PDB file of N, CA and C in Angstrom:
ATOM      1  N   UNK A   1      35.104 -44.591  -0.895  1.00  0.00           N
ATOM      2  CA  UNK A   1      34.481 -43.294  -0.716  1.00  0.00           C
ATOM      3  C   UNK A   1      33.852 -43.247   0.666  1.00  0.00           C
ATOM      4  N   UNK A   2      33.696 -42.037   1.555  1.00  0.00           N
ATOM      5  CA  UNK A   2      33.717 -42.190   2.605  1.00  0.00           C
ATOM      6  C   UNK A   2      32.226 -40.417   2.669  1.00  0.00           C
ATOM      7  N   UNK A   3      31.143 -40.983   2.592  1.00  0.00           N
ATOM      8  CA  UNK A   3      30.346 -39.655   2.604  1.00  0.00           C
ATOM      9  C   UNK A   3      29.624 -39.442   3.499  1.00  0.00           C
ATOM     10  N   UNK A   4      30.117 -39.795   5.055  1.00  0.00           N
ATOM     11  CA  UNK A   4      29.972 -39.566   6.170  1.00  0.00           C
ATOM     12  C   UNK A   4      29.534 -38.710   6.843  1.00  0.00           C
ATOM     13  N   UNK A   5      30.078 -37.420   6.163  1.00  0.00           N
ATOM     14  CA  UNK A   5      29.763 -36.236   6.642  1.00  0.00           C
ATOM     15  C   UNK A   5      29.632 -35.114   5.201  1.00  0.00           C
ATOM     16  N   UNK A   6      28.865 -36.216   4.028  1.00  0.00           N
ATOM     17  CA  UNK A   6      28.668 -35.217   3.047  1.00  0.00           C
ATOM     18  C   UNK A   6      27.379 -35.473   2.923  1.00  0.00           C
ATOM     19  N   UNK A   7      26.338 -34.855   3.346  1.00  0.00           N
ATOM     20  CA  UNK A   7      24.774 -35.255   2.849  1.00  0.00           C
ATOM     21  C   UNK A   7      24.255 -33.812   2.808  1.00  0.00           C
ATOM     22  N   UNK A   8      22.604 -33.738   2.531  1.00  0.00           N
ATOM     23  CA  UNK A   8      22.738 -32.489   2.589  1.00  0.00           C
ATOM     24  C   UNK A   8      20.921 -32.793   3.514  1.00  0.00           C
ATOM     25  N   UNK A   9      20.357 -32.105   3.697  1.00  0.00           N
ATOM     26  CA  UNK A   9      19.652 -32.142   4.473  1.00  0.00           C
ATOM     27  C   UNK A   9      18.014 -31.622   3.779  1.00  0.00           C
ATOM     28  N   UNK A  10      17.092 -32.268   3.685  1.00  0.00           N
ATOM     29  CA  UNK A  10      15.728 -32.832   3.646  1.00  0.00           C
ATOM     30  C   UNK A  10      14.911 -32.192   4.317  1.00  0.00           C
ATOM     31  N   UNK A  11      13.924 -31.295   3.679  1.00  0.00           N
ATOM     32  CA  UNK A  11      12.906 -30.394   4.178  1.00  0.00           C
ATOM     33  C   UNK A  11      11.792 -31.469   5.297  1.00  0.00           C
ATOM     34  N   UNK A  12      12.465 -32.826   5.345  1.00  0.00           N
ATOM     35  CA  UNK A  12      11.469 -34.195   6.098  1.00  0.00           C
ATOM     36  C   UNK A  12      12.281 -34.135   7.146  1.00  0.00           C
ATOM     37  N   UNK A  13      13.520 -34.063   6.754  1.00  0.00           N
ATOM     38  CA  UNK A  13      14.399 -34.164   8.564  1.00  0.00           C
ATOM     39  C   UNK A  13      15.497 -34.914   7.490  1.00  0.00           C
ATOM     40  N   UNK A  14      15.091 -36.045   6.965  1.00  0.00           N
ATOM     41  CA  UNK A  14      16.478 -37.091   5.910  1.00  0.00           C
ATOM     42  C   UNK A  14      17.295 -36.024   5.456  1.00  0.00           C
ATOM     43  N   UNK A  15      18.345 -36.745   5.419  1.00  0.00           N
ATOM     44  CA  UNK A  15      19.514 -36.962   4.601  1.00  0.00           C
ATOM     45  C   UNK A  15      20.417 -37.455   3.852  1.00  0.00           C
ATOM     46  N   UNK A  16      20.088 -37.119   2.906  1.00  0.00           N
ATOM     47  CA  UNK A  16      20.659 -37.509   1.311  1.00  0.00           C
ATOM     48  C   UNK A  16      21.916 -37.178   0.689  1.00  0.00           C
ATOM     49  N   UNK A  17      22.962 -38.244   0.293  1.00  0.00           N
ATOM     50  CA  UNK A  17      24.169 -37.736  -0.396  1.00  0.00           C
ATOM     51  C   UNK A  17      24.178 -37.044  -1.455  1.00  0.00           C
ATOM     52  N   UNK A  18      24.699 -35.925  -1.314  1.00  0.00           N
ATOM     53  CA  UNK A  18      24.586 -34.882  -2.881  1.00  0.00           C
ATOM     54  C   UNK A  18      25.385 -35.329  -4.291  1.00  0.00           C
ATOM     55  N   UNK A  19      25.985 -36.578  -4.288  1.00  0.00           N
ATOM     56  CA  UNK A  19      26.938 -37.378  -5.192  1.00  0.00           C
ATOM     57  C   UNK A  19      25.746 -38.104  -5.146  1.00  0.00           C
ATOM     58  N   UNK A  20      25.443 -38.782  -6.682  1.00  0.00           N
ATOM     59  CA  UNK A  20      24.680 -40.041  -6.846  1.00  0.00           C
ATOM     60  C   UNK A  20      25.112 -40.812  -8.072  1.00  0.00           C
ATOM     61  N   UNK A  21      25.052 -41.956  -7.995  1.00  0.00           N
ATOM     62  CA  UNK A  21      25.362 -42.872  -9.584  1.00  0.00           C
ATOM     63  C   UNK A  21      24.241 -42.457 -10.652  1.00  0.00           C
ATOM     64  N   UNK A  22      24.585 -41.844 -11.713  1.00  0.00           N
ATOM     65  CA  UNK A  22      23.728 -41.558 -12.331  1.00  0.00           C
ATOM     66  C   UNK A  22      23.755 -43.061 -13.030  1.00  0.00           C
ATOM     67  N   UNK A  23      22.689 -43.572 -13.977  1.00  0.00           N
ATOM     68  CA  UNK A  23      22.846 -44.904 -14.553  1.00  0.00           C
ATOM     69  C   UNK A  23      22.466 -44.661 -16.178  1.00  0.00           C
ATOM     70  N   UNK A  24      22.584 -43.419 -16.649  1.00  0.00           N
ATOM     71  CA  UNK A  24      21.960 -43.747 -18.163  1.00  0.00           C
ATOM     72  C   UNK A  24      23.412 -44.511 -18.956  1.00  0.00           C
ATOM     73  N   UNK A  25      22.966 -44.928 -19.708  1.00  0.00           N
ATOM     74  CA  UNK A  25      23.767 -46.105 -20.822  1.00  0.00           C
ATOM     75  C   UNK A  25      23.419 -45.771 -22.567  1.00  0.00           C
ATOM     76  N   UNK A  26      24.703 -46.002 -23.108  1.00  0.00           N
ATOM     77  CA  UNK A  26      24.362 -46.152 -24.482  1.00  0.00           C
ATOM     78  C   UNK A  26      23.633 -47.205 -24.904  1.00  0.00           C
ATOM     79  N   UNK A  27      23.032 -46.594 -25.770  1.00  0.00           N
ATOM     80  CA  UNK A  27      22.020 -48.249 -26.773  1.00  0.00           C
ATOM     81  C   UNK A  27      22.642 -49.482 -26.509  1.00  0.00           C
ATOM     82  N   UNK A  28      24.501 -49.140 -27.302  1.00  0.00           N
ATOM     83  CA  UNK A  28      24.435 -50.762 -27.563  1.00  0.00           C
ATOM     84  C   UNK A  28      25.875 -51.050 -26.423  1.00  0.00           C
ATOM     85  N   UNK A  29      25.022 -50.580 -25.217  1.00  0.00           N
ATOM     86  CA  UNK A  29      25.910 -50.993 -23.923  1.00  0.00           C
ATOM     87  C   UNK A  29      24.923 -51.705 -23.905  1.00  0.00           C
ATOM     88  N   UNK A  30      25.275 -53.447 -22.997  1.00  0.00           N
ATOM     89  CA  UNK A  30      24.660 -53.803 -22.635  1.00  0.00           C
ATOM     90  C   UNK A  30      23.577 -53.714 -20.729  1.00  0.00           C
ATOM     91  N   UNK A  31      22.412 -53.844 -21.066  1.00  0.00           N
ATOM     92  CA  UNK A  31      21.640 -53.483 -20.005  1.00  0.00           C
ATOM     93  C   UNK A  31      22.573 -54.099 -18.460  1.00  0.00           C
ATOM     94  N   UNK A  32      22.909 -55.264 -18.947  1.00  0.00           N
ATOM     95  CA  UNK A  32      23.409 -56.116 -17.402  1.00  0.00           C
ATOM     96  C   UNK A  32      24.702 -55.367 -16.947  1.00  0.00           C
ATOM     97  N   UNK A  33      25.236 -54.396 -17.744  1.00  0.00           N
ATOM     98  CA  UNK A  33      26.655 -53.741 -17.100  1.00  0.00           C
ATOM     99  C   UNK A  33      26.218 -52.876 -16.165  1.00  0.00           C
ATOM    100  N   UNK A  34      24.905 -52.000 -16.493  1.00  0.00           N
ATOM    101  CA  UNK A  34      24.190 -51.144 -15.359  1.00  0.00           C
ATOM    102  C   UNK A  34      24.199 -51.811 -14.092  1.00  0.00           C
ATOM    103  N   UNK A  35      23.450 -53.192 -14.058  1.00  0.00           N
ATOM    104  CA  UNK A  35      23.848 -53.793 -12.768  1.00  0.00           C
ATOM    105  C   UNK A  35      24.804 -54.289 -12.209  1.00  0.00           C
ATOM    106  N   UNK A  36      25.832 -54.315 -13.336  1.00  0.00           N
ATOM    107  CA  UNK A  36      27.312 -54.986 -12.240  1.00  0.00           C
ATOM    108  C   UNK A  36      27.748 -53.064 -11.640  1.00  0.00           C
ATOM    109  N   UNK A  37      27.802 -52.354 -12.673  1.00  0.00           N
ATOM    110  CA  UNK A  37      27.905 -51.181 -12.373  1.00  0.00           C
ATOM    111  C   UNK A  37      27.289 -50.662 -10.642  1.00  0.00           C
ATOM    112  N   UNK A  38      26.358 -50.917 -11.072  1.00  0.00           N
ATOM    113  CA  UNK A  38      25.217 -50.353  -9.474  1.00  0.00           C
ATOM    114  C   UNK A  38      25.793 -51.309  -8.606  1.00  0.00           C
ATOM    115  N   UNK A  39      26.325 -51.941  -8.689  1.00  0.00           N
ATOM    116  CA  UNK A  39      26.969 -53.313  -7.648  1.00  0.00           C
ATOM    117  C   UNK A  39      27.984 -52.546  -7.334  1.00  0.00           C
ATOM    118  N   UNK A  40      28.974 -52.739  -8.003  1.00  0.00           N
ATOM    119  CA  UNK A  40      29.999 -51.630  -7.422  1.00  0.00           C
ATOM    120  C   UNK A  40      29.810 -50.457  -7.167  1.00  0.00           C
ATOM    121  N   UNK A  41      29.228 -49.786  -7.249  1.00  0.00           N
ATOM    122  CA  UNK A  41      29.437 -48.239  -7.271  1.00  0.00           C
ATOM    123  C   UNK A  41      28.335 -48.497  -5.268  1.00  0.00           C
ATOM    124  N   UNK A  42      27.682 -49.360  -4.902  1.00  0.00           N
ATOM    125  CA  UNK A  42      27.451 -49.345  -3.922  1.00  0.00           C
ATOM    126  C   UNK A  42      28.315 -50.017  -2.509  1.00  0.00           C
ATOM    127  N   UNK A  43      28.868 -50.698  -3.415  1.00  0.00           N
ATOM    128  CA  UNK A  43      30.090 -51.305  -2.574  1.00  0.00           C
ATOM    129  C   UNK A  43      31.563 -50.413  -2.321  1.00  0.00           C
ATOM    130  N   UNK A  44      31.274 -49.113  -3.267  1.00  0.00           N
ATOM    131  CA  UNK A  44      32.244 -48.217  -3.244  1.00  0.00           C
ATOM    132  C   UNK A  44      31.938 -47.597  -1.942  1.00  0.00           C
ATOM    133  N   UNK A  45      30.718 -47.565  -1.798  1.00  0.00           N
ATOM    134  CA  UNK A  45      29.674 -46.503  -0.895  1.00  0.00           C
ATOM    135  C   UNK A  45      28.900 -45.375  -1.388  1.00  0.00           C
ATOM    136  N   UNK A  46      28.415 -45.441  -2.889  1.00  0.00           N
ATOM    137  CA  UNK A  46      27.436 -44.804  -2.977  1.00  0.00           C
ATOM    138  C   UNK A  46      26.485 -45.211  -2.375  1.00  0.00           C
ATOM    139  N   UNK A  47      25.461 -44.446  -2.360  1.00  0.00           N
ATOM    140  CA  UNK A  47      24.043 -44.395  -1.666  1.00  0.00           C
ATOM    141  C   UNK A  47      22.654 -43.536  -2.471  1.00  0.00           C
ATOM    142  N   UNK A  48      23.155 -43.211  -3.150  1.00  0.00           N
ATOM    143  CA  UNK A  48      22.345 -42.528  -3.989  1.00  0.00           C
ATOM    144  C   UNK A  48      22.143 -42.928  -5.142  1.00  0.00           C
ATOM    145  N   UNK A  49      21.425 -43.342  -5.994  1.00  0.00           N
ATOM    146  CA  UNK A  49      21.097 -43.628  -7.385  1.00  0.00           C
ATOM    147  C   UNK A  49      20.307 -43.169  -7.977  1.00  0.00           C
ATOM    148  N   UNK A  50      20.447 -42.399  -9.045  1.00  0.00           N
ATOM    149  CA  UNK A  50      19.627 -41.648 -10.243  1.00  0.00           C
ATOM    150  C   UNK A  50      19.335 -42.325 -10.860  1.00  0.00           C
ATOM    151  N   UNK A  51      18.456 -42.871 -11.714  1.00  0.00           N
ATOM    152  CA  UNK A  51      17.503 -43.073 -12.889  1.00  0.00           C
ATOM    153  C   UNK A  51      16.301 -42.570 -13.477  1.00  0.00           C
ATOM    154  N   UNK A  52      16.082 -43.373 -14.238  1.00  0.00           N
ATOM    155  CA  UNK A  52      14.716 -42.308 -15.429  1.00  0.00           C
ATOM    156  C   UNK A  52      14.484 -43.617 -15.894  1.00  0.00           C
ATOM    157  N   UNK A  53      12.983 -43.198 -16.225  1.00  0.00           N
ATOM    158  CA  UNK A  53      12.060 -44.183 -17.206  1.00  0.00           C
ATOM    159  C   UNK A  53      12.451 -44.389 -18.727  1.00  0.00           C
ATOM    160  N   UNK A  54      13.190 -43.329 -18.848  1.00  0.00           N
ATOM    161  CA  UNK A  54      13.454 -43.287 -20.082  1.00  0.00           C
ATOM    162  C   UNK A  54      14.888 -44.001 -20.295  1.00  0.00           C
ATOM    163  N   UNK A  55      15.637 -44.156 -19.458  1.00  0.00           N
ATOM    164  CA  UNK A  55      17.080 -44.720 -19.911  1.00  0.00           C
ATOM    165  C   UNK A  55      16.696 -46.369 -20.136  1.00  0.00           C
ATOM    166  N   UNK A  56      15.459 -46.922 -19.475  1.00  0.00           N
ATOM    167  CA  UNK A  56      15.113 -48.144 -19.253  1.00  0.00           C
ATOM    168  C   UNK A  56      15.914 -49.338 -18.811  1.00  0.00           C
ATOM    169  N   UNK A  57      16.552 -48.856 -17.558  1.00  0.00           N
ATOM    170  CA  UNK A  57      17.832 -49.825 -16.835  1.00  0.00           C
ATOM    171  C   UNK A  57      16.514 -50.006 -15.503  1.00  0.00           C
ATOM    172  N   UNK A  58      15.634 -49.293 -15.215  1.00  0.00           N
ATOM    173  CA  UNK A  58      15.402 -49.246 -13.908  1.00  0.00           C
ATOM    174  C   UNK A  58      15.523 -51.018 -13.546  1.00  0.00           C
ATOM    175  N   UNK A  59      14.991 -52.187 -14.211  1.00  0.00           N
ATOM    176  CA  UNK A  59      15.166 -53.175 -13.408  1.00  0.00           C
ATOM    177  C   UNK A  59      16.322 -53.714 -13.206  1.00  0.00           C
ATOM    178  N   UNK A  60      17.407 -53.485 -13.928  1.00  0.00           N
ATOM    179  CA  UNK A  60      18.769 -53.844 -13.501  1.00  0.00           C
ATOM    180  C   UNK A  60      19.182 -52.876 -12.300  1.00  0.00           C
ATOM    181  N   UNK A  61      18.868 -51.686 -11.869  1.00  0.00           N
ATOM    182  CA  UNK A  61      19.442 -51.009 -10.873  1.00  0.00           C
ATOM    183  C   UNK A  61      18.752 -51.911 -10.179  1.00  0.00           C
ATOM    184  N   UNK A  62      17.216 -51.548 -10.030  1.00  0.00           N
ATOM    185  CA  UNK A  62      16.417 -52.139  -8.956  1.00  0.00           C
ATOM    186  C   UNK A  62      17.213 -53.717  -8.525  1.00  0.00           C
ATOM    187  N   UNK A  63      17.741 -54.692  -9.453  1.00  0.00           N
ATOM    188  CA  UNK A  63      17.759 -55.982  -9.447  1.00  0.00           C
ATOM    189  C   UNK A  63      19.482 -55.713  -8.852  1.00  0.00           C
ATOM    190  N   UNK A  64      20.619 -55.055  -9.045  1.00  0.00           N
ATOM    191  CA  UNK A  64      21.559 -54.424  -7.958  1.00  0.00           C
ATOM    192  C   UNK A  64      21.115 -54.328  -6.843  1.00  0.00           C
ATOM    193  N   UNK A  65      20.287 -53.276  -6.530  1.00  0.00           N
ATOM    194  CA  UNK A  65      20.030 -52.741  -5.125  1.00  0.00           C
ATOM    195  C   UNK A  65      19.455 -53.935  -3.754  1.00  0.00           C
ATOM    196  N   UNK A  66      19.047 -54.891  -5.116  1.00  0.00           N
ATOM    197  CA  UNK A  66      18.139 -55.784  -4.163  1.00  0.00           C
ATOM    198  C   UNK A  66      19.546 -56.890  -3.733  1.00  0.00           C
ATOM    199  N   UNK A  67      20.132 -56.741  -4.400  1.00  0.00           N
ATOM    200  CA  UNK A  67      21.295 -57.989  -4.383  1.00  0.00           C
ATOM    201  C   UNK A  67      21.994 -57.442  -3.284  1.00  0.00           C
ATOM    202  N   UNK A  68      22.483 -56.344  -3.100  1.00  0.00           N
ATOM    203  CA  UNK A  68      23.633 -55.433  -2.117  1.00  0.00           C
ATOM    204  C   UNK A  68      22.948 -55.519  -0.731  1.00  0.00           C
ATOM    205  N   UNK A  69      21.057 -55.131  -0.534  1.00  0.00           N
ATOM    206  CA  UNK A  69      20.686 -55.363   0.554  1.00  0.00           C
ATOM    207  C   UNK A  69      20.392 -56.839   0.980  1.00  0.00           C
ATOM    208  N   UNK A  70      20.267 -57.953  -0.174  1.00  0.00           N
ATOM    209  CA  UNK A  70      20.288 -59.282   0.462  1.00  0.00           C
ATOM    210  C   UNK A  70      21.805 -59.764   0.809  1.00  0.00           C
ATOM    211  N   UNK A  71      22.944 -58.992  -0.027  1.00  0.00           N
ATOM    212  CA  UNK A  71      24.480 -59.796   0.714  1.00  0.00           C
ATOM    213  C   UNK A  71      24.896 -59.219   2.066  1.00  0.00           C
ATOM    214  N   UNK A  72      23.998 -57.920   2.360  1.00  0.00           N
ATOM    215  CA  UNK A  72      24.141 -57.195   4.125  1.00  0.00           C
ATOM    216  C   UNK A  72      25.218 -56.131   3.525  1.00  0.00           C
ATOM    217  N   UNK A  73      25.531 -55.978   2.334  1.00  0.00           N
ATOM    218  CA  UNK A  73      26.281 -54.488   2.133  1.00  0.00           C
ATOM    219  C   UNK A  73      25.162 -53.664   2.934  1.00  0.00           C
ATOM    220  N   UNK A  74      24.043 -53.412   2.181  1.00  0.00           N
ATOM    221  CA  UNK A  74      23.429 -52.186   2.896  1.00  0.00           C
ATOM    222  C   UNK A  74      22.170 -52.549   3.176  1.00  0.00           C
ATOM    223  N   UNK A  75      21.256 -51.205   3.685  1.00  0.00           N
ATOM    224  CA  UNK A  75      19.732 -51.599   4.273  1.00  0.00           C
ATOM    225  C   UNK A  75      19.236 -50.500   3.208  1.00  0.00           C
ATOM    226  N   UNK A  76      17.559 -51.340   3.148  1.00  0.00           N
ATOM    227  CA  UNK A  76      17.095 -50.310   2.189  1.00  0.00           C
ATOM    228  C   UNK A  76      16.728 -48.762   3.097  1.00  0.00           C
ATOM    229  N   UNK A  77      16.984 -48.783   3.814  1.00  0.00           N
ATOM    230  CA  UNK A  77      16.929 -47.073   4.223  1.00  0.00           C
ATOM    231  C   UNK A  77      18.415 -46.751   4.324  1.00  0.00           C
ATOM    232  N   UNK A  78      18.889 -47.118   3.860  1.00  0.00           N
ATOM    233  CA  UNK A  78      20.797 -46.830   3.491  1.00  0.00           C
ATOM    234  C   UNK A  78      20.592 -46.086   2.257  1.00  0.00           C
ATOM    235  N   UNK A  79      19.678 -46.071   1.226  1.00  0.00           N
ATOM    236  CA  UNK A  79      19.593 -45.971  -0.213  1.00  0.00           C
ATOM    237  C   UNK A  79      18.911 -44.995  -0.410  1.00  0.00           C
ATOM    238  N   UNK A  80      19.029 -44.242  -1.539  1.00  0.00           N
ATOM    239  CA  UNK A  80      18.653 -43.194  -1.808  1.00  0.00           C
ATOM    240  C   UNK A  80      18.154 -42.986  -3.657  1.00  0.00           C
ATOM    241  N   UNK A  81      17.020 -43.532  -4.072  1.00  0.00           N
ATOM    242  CA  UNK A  81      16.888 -43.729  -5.427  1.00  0.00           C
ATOM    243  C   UNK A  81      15.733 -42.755  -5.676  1.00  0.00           C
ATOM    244  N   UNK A  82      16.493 -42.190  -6.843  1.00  0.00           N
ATOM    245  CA  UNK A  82      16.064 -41.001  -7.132  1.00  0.00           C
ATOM    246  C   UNK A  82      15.205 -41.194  -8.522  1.00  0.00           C
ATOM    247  N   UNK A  83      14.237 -40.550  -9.115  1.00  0.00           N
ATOM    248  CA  UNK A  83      13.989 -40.453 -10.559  1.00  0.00           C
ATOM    249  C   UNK A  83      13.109 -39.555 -11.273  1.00  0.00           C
ATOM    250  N   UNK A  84      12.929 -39.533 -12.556  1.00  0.00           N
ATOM    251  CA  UNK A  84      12.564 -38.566 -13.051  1.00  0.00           C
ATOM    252  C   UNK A  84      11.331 -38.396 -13.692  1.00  0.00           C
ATOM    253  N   UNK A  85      10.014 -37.676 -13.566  1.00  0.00           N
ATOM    254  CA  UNK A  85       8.845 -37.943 -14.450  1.00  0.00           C
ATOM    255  C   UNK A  85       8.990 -36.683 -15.545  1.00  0.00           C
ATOM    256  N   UNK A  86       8.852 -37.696 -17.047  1.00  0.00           N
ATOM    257  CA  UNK A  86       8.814 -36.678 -17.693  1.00  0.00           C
ATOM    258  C   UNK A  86       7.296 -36.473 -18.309  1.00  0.00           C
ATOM    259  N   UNK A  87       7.284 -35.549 -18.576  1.00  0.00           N
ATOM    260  CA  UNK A  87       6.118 -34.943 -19.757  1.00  0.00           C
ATOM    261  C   UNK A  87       5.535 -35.740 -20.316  1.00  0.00           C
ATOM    262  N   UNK A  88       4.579 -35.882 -20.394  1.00  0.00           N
ATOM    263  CA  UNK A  88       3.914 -36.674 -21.212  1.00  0.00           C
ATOM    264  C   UNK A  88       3.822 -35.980 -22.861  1.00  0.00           C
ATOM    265  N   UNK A  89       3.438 -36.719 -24.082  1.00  0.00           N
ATOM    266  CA  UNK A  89       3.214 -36.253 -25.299  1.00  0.00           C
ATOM    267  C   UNK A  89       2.997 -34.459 -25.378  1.00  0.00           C
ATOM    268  N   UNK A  90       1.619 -34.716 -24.283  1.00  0.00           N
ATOM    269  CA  UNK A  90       1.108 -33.267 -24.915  1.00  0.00           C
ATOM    270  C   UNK A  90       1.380 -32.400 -23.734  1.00  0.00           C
ATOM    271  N   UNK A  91       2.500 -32.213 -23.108  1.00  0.00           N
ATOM    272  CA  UNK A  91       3.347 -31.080 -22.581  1.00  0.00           C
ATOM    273  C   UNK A  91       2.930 -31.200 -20.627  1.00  0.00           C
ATOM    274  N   UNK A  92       1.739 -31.870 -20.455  1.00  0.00           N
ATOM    275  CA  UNK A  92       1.525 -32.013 -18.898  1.00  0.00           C
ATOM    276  C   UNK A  92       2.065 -32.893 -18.482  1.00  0.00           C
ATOM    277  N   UNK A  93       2.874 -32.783 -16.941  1.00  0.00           N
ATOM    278  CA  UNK A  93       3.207 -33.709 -16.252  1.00  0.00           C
ATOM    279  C   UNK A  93       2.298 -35.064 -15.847  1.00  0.00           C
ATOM    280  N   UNK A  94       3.044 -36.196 -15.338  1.00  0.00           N
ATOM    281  CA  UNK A  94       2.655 -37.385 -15.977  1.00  0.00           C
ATOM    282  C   UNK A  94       2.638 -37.942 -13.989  1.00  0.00           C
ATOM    283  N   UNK A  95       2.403 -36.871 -13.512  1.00  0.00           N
ATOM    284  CA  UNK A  95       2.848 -37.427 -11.855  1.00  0.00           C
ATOM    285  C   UNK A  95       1.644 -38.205 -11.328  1.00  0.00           C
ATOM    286  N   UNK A  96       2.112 -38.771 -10.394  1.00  0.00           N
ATOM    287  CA  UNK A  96       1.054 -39.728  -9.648  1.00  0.00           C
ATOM    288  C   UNK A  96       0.818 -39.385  -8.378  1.00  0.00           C
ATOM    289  N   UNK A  97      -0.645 -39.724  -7.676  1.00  0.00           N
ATOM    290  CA  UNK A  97      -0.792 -38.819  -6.451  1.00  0.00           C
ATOM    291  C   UNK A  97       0.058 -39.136  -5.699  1.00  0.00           C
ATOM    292  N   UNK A  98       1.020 -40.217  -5.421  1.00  0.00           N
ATOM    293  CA  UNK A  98       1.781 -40.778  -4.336  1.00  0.00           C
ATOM    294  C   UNK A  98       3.504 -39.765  -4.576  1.00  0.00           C
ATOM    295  N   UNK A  99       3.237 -39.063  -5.877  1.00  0.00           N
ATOM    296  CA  UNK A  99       4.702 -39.160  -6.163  1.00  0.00           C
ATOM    297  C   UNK A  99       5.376 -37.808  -4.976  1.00  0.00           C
ATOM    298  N   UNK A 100       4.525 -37.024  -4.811  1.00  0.00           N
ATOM    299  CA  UNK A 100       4.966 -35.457  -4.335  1.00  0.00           C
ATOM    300  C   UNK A 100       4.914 -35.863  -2.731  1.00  0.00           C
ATOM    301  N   UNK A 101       4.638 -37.418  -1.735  1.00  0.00           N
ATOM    302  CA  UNK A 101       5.013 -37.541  -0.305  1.00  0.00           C
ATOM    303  C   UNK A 101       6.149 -38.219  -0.466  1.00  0.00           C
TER     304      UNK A 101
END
């Protein structure tokens, strides 16, 4: 995959690929396929990765991403990891002051 000239452009100045690996998984997939998964799918040339708190892979992506920038596939400003805060119980967002820079 070649997304060279597919990004889209960042109210900061960045630019971000509009294709991303999403990573949610069935129950009784196992967790470690997410990371061979995120292995390849960055060696394909994604650059973007979706996750959520709720699919509960984040440390296998995270534990991918870290592997791809220690073999020199990529740099961590090559990467683009995305995720999601949901709701808490009683209907208010669950954000943190750091999350909205």
């Amino acid at each position: 995959m070649n997304f060279k000239h597919q990004y889209v452009e960042l109210s900061d100045g960045h630019f971000i690929p509009p294709l991303g690996l999403g990573t949610y998984k069935l129950q009784q997939v196992p967790n470690s396929n997410v990371t061979e998964a995120t292995k390849i799918a960055i060696e394909a040339g994604f650059r973007h990765i979706d996750c959520a708190y709720v699919y509960q892979v984040e440390e296998e992506v995270g534990l991918a991403i870290r592997s791809k920038i220690a073999d020199g596939t990529v740099k961590r400003e090559d990467i683009f990891y995305t995720s999601k805060d949901w709701p808490s119980p009683s209907g208010c967002p669950t954000l943190t002051a750091g999350s909205w820079r």
